[in-house]
Amino acid sequence: MSADLTRNQALVMKTLSGAEAPLSAYTILDRLRGDGLRAPLQVYRALEKLTELGLVHRLESLNAFVACAHPNCHEQELIAFAICEDCGKVEEFSDDVVKDRLDGWTRSHGFRPAKTTIEIRGNCGGCAGKA
Amino acid sequence: MSADLTRNQALVMKTLSGAEAPLSAYTILDRLRGDGLRAPLQVYRALEKLTELGLVHRLESLNAFVACAHPNCHEQELIAFAICEDCGKVEEFSDDVVKDRLDGWTRSHGFRPAKTTIEIRGNCGGCAGKA
DNA sequence: GACACAAATGTTATGATATTACACATCCTT
DNA sequence: AAGGATGTGTAATATCATAACATTTGTGTC
Ligand SMILES: [Zn+2]
Ligand SMILES: [Zn+2]
Ligand SMILES: [Zn+2]
Ligand SMILES: [Zn+2]
């Protein structure tokens, strides 16, 4: 189960869970120096494992990481992210129609998909109003 | 028009157009040292302009750049990329249904989208067969 | 417990990607 | 010619990520 994380994994997970916005690996490292972490690799290794477990997602367009918003987000399904460039808030959603359309394209083109990234950058409702 | 590129912009554009796979900014720089380019910024500035013009796309999941496959790819439309992790080939396509679904989500959530990234990593038909 | 194996850790160094700051040149409009 | 917008050259620095190696910890088997 996801309960038996190692010390470093748990530290990184706690940091991401408590964050209001995506964090870079180095930001995580800085927040964990007080807990004894010293090298980027300690964070990257934990992130790799947490991502495998589906507890953390990497945002490619940000080079940053975010805790999964769902209780048990299965890796299988296609996840889309809406990322606010002002406040950093990330919303995570999935859409079967989008998944079907992309699956249709890959199937008809003989493309074998491994991982799909959908990231919408912009402004969330709160921040768009303020503009 | 797109014809009056500056020297550096034209050099970068030519390099990307002739490439078989996406190139990183530093790879472009290395290929253009013979033409007098010396600093990363010369490449990044050209890439920024070319991206604005819609002649080049940035692949977020690769931190790399690719020449637009379409004659006149308007920035407006939503573009998806299928990227082969073996041979590097990139196919560019768009899908109105996907666009509508994502637009629907953002509209209903008050999210104002600025830029959307869709990247499918995997293996192209040619490479998937060889596996 | 002793052993063997897999997984995780600690540490140093290095590689790869991207931007800031500043001085100068070029082009275009008035 | 003056002014502004855009592009250029250069050095320095910031940010993101991995390689290599030695060591430790957890886990299952005997
Ligand atoms: Zn999730
Ligand atoms: Zn916001
Ligand atoms: Zn295009
Ligand atoms: Zn291929």
XYZ file of C-alpha atoms (C1' of nucleotides) and ligand atoms in Angstrom:
326
model
C 0.000 0.000 0.000
C 0.901 3.621 -0.144
C 1.346 3.755 3.598
C 4.838 2.355 3.759
C 6.785 5.185 2.312
C 10.387 5.562 3.306
C 11.547 8.499 5.343
C 12.635 10.618 2.387
C 9.580 9.727 0.373
C 7.319 10.667 3.268
C 9.107 13.972 3.773
C 8.753 14.905 0.117
C 5.134 13.777 0.073
C 4.320 15.849 3.134
C 5.942 18.903 1.611
C 3.988 18.582 -1.614
C 0.729 17.831 0.141
C 1.045 20.955 2.212
C 1.948 23.193 -0.698
C -0.527 25.545 -2.317
C 1.187 25.377 -5.688
C 3.519 23.095 -7.592
C 7.045 22.963 -6.250
C 10.316 22.437 -8.027
C 12.621 19.711 -6.789
C 15.033 22.314 -5.487
C 12.315 24.171 -3.616
C 11.339 20.919 -1.962
C 14.966 20.348 -1.088
C 15.241 23.775 0.501
C 12.162 23.138 2.614
C 13.601 19.861 3.817
C 17.111 20.945 4.716
C 15.995 21.216 8.307
C 15.074 17.538 8.155
C 18.530 16.558 7.052
C 18.196 16.444 3.297
C 21.221 17.814 1.523
C 21.358 16.721 -2.090
C 19.005 17.104 -5.067
C 19.173 13.399 -5.726
C 17.522 12.612 -2.443
C 14.518 14.591 -3.604
C 14.547 13.387 -7.193
C 14.662 9.760 -6.097
C 11.724 10.237 -3.779
C 9.806 12.059 -6.491
C 10.461 9.259 -8.942
C 9.001 6.717 -6.575
C 6.030 8.857 -5.602
C 5.274 9.472 -9.254
C 5.391 5.743 -9.932
C 2.908 5.253 -7.110
C 0.632 7.878 -8.613
C 0.807 10.056 -5.512
C 2.589 12.855 -7.290
C 2.379 14.282 -10.780
C 5.058 16.058 -12.710
C 3.974 19.174 -14.583
C 6.077 19.202 -17.700
C 5.451 22.778 -18.662
C 6.597 23.932 -15.231
C 9.359 21.479 -14.415
C 7.611 21.129 -11.109
C 5.692 18.617 -9.050
C 2.304 18.524 -7.390
C 0.568 16.124 -5.035
C -2.229 14.196 -6.685
C -5.551 15.822 -5.946
C -7.498 12.592 -6.035
C -7.596 9.981 -3.298
C -6.432 7.245 -5.578
C -5.591 8.570 -8.962
C -4.907 5.576 -11.111
C -2.109 6.112 -13.514
C -4.091 4.489 -16.241
C -6.473 7.273 -16.969
C -5.613 10.359 -18.869
C -5.260 13.363 -16.612
C -5.418 16.995 -17.621
C -4.158 19.877 -15.536
C -5.367 23.458 -15.455
C -2.613 25.580 -14.000
C -3.071 29.171 -12.883
C -0.062 31.281 -13.768
C -0.952 33.829 -11.129
C -1.677 31.920 -7.955
C -0.227 28.571 -8.999
C -3.368 26.639 -8.208
C -3.649 23.382 -10.132
C -6.877 21.610 -10.945
C -6.778 18.051 -12.127
C -9.472 16.490 -14.265
C -10.062 13.795 -16.802
C -12.343 13.546 -19.757
C -13.241 10.305 -21.453
C -14.136 11.981 -24.703
C -10.700 13.557 -24.917
C -9.153 10.224 -24.071
C -11.189 8.481 -26.775
C -10.263 11.046 -29.399
C -6.553 10.827 -28.643
C -6.743 7.044 -28.496
C -8.482 7.121 -31.854
C -5.751 9.197 -33.388
C -2.931 7.041 -32.074
C -4.681 3.833 -33.082
C -5.328 5.027 -36.592
C -1.726 6.170 -36.957
C -0.114 3.077 -35.505
C 1.298 5.113 -32.669
C 1.759 3.313 -29.372
C 1.289 5.840 -26.583
C 3.214 5.551 -23.355
C 2.446 8.757 -21.529
C 0.230 11.681 -22.410
C 0.544 15.186 -21.070
C -2.287 17.721 -21.105
C -1.596 21.005 -19.400
C -3.656 24.148 -19.722
C -1.859 27.262 -18.575
C -3.862 30.362 -17.858
C -5.738 31.999 -15.022
C -8.129 30.422 -12.608
C -11.522 31.909 -11.895
C -10.326 33.877 -8.911
C -7.333 35.377 -10.654
C -9.054 35.995 -13.989
C -11.646 38.128 -12.225
C -9.035 40.322 -10.593
C -7.413 41.143 -13.941
C 5.426 38.325 -43.163
C 7.457 35.372 -42.181
C 9.972 36.019 -44.927
C 11.878 38.793 -43.225
C 13.546 36.901 -40.483
C 16.738 38.287 -39.077
C 20.006 36.502 -39.589
C 19.944 34.629 -36.312
C 16.297 33.767 -36.650
C 16.868 32.430 -40.150
C 19.828 30.345 -39.014
C 17.845 28.771 -36.197
C 14.858 28.216 -38.455
C 17.002 26.516 -41.075
C 18.558 24.252 -38.465
C 15.194 23.180 -37.120
C 13.682 22.718 -40.553
C 16.488 20.416 -41.541
C 16.361 18.340 -38.391
C 14.761 14.927 -38.205
C 13.869 15.259 -34.570
C 13.339 17.989 -31.995
C 16.476 19.848 -30.991
C 17.419 21.450 -27.718
C 18.536 25.064 -27.737
C 22.074 23.989 -26.959
C 22.138 21.488 -29.788
C 21.019 24.214 -32.157
C 23.758 26.425 -30.789
C 26.376 23.755 -31.396
C 25.230 23.348 -34.973
C 25.492 27.061 -35.557
C 28.887 27.740 -34.045
C 30.345 27.602 -37.514
C 28.041 30.457 -38.462
C 29.306 32.624 -35.664
C 26.819 31.969 -32.925
C 28.435 31.773 -29.518
C 25.931 32.228 -26.722
C 22.745 30.411 -25.689
C 20.868 33.663 -25.626
C 21.330 34.178 -29.327
C 19.452 30.942 -29.880
C 16.838 31.463 -27.190
C 15.985 34.889 -28.529
C 15.526 33.572 -32.032
C 13.431 30.684 -30.742
C 11.221 33.070 -28.816
C 10.486 35.077 -31.933
C 9.981 32.042 -34.154
C 7.595 30.582 -31.609
C 5.633 33.826 -31.554
C 5.386 33.646 -35.328
C 4.117 30.088 -35.110
C 7.011 28.732 -37.143
C 8.416 26.734 -34.266
C 6.841 24.817 -31.411
C 8.317 24.090 -28.048
C 7.850 20.567 -26.760
C 7.473 20.956 -23.035
C 8.022 17.346 -22.114
C 11.316 17.347 -23.994
C 12.631 20.845 -23.366
C 13.206 20.926 -27.084
C 12.015 22.679 -30.198
C 10.636 21.579 -33.528
C 9.777 23.332 -36.775
C 6.067 23.569 -37.406
C 4.951 20.804 -39.720
C 2.179 22.819 -41.278
C 2.582 25.509 -43.882
C 0.828 28.103 -41.782
C -0.005 26.742 -38.420
C -2.081 29.393 -36.741
C -1.353 29.700 -33.089
C -5.042 29.869 -32.355
C -5.869 26.272 -32.800
C -5.065 23.612 -30.324
C -2.193 21.457 -31.465
C -1.323 18.001 -30.203
C 2.023 16.301 -30.678
C 2.787 12.617 -30.930
C 6.459 12.151 -30.140
C 8.345 8.935 -30.807
C 10.801 8.211 -28.023
C 12.847 5.966 -30.288
C 13.382 7.870 -33.521
C 12.313 11.285 -32.304
C 9.782 11.789 -35.059
C 7.055 14.260 -34.168
C 3.602 14.323 -35.666
C 1.434 17.347 -35.204
C -2.325 17.231 -35.315
C -5.385 18.984 -34.062
C -8.788 17.757 -33.069
C -11.820 19.985 -32.748
C -13.587 17.623 -30.419
C -10.684 17.667 -28.002
C -10.576 21.429 -28.280
C -14.297 21.693 -27.584
C -14.088 19.433 -24.556
C -11.208 21.341 -23.033
C -12.881 24.648 -23.828
C -16.007 23.327 -22.173
C -14.133 22.440 -19.035
C -12.367 25.772 -18.755
C -15.525 27.734 -19.466
C -17.535 25.873 -16.875
C -14.791 26.355 -14.304
C -14.171 30.017 -14.984
C -10.641 29.238 -16.096
C -9.175 31.519 -18.743
C -6.760 29.472 -20.837
C -3.672 31.052 -22.322
C -1.744 28.114 -23.739
C -2.522 24.430 -23.861
C 0.000 21.655 -24.206
C -0.903 18.195 -25.465
C 1.996 15.810 -25.918
C 1.757 12.080 -26.423
C 5.019 10.272 -25.829
C 5.415 6.756 -27.133
C 6.491 4.933 -30.253
C 5.597 5.695 -33.809
C 4.329 3.007 -36.160
C 7.752 2.243 -37.534
C 9.431 1.909 -34.189
C 6.570 0.111 -32.444
C 6.771 -2.626 -35.056
C 10.455 -3.227 -34.496
C 9.952 -3.782 -30.758
C 20.562 -15.717 13.477
C 23.233 -15.957 8.861
C 22.974 -15.133 4.332
C 21.740 -13.113 -0.107
C 19.302 -9.935 -2.679
C 16.675 -5.766 -3.675
C 15.764 -1.174 -2.481
C 16.937 3.053 -0.516
C 20.440 6.352 1.068
C 24.458 9.743 1.309
C 27.780 12.332 -1.138
C 30.425 14.516 -4.717
C 30.748 16.013 -9.008
C 29.007 17.165 -13.346
C 25.788 17.915 -17.122
C 21.838 20.288 -19.286
C 18.569 23.971 -19.654
C 17.389 28.938 -19.189
C 17.651 33.843 -17.727
C 19.584 38.519 -16.011
C 22.083 42.525 -16.903
C 24.305 45.705 -19.664
C 26.352 47.843 -23.733
C 25.829 48.528 -28.460
C 23.896 48.260 -33.249
C 20.267 48.478 -36.618
C 15.975 49.722 -38.570
C 12.005 52.570 -39.058
C 9.229 56.707 -38.312
C 8.874 61.434 -37.572
C 18.797 64.373 -36.879
C 16.021 62.516 -33.040
C 13.597 59.008 -30.859
C 11.869 54.499 -30.183
C 11.465 49.653 -31.072
C 13.863 45.638 -32.123
C 17.846 42.865 -32.545
C 22.682 41.666 -31.229
C 26.995 40.307 -28.427
C 28.910 38.926 -24.207
C 29.654 37.487 -19.527
C 27.845 35.851 -15.603
C 24.581 33.383 -13.148
C 20.396 30.794 -12.063
C 17.761 26.648 -12.412
C 16.840 21.816 -13.373
C 18.616 16.971 -13.572
C 21.731 12.871 -13.618
C 26.164 9.849 -13.254
C 29.036 7.276 -10.377
C 30.245 5.058 -6.260
C 30.196 3.502 -1.565
C 27.203 2.325 2.155
C 23.036 1.111 4.690
C 18.546 -0.784 5.389
C 14.752 -3.842 4.621
C 13.066 -8.554 3.378
C 12.766 -13.310 2.448
C 15.096 -17.873 2.925
C 17.685 -21.208 5.066
Zn -3.886 12.611 -9.796
Zn -5.232 31.787 -9.781
Zn 2.432 23.759 -36.165
Zn 9.814 6.152 -34.171
